[in-house]
GROMACS .gro file of C-alpha atoms in nm:
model
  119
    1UNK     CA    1  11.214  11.289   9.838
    2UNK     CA    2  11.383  10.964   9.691
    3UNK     CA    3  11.456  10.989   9.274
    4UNK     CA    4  11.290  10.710   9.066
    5UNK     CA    5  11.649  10.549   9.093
    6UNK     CA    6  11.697  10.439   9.413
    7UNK     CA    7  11.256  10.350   9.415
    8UNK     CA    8  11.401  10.140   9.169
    9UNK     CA    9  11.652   9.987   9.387
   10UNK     CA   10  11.432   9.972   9.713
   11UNK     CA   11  11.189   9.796   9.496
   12UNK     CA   12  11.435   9.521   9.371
   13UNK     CA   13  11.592   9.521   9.725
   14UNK     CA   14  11.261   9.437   9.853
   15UNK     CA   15  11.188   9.204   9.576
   16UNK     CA   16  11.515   8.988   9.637
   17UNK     CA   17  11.498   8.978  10.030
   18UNK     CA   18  11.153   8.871  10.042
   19UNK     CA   19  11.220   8.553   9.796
   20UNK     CA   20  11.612   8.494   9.933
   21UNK     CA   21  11.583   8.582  10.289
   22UNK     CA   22  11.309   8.676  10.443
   23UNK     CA   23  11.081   8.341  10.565
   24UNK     CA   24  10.775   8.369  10.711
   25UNK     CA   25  10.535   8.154  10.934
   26UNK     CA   26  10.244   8.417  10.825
   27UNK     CA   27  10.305   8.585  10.537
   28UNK     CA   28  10.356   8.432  10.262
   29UNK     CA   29  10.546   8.673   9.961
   30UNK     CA   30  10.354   8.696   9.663
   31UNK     CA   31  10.523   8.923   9.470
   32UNK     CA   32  10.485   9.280   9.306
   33UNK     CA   33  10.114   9.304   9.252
   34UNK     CA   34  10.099   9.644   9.059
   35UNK     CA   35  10.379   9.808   8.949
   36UNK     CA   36  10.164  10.130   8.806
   37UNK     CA   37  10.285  10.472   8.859
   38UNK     CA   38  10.302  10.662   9.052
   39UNK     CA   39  10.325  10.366   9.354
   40UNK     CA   40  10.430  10.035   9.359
   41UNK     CA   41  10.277   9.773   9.557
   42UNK     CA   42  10.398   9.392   9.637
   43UNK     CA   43  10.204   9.122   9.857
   44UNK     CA   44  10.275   8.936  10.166
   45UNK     CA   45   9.927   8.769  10.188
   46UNK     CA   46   9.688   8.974  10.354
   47UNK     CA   47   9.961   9.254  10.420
   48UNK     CA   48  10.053   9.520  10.158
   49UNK     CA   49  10.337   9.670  10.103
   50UNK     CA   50  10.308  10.036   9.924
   51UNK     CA   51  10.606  10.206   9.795
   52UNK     CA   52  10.519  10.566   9.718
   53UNK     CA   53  10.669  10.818   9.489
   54UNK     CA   54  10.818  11.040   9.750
   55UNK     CA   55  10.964  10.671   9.900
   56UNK     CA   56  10.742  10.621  10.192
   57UNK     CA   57  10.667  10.246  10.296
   58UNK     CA   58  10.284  10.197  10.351
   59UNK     CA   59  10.239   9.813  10.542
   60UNK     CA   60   9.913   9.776  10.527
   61UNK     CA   61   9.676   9.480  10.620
   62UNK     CA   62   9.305   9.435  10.764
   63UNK     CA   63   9.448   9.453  11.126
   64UNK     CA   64   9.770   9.633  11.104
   65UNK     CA   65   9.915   9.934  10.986
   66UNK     CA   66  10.193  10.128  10.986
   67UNK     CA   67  10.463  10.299  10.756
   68UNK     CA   68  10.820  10.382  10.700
   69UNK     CA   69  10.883  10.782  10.627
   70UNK     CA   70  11.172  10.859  10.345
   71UNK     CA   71  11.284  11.089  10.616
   72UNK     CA   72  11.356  10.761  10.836
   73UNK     CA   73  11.633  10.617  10.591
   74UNK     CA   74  11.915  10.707  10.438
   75UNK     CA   75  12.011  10.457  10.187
   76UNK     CA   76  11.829  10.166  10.023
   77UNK     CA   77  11.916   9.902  10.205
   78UNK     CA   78  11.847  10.094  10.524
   79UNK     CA   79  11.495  10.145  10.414
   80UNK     CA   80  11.442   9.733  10.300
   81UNK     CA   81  11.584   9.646  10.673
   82UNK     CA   82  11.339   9.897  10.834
   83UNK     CA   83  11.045   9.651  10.617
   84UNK     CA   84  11.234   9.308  10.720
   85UNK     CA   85  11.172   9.447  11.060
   86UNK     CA   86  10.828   9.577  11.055
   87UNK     CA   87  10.749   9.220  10.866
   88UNK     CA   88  10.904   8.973  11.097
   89UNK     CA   89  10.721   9.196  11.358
   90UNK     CA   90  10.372   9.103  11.170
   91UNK     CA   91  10.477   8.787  11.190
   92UNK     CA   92  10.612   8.685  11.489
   93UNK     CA   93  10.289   8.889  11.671
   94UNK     CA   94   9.998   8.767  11.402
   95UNK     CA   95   9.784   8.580  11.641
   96UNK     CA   96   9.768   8.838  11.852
   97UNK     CA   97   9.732   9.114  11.560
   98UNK     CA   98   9.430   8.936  11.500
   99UNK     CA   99   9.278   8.993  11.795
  100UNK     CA  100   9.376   9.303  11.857
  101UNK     CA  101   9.470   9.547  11.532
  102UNK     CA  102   9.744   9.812  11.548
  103UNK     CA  103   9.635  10.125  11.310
  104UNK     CA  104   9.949  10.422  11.316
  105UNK     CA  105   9.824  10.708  11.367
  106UNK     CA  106  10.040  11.063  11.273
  107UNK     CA  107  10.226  11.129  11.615
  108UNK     CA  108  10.054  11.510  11.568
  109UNK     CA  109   9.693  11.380  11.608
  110UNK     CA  110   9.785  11.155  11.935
  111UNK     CA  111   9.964  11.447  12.113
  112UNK     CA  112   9.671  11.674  11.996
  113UNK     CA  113   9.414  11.435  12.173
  114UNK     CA  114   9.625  11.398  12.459
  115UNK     CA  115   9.653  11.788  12.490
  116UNK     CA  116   9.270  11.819  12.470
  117UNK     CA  117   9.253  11.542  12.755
  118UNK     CA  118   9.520  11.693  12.959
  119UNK     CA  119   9.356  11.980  13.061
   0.00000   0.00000   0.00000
């Protein structure tokens, strides 16, 4: 669980790499687009970016989606690197993303299917 603090920080973190550092051929930053509790969400174009309460990272677009657990970092700027890389992965692949979505999917269900498969 991640205080209101350091979702505070995340989100400003975010905030200032997007406009400083992070440049994009596809997605283009638009800024925070609702800042209502209990999430926070900010734009890259047709991606999403979700912060939740407990400090999970939702990316989510019409042909990709995937997410960053609070268990996954352990400080701020950890977490905002972990989204630089998940972006510039949008990015550099969008074309093909296009074509072909990428939906996560909890590692539990995919090893329950496989199980079922398997025997």
């Amino acid at each position: 669980m991640v205080g209101a603090q350091a979702r505070q920080y995340i989100a400003n973190r975010l905030d200032e790499q997007a406009k400083l550092v992070w440049h994009f051929d596809n997605l283009h930053y638009s800024g925070e687009v609702s800042a209502r509790e209990p999430q926070r969400v900010f734009s890259f174009g047709e991606i999403t970016i979700n912060l939740k309460p407990n400090g999970d990272l939702w990316i989510e677009g019409a042909n990709y989606r995937n997410y960053i657990s609070a268990d996954s970092y352990t400080t701020a700027q950890e977490c905002v690197s972990l989204l630089g890389d998940q972006l510039r992965y949008i990015d550099q692949n969008y074309q093909r993303i296009q074509s072909e979505p990428e939906f996560w999917a909890k590692k539990g269900i995919l090893i329950r299917i496989m199980e079922r498969f398997a025997s």
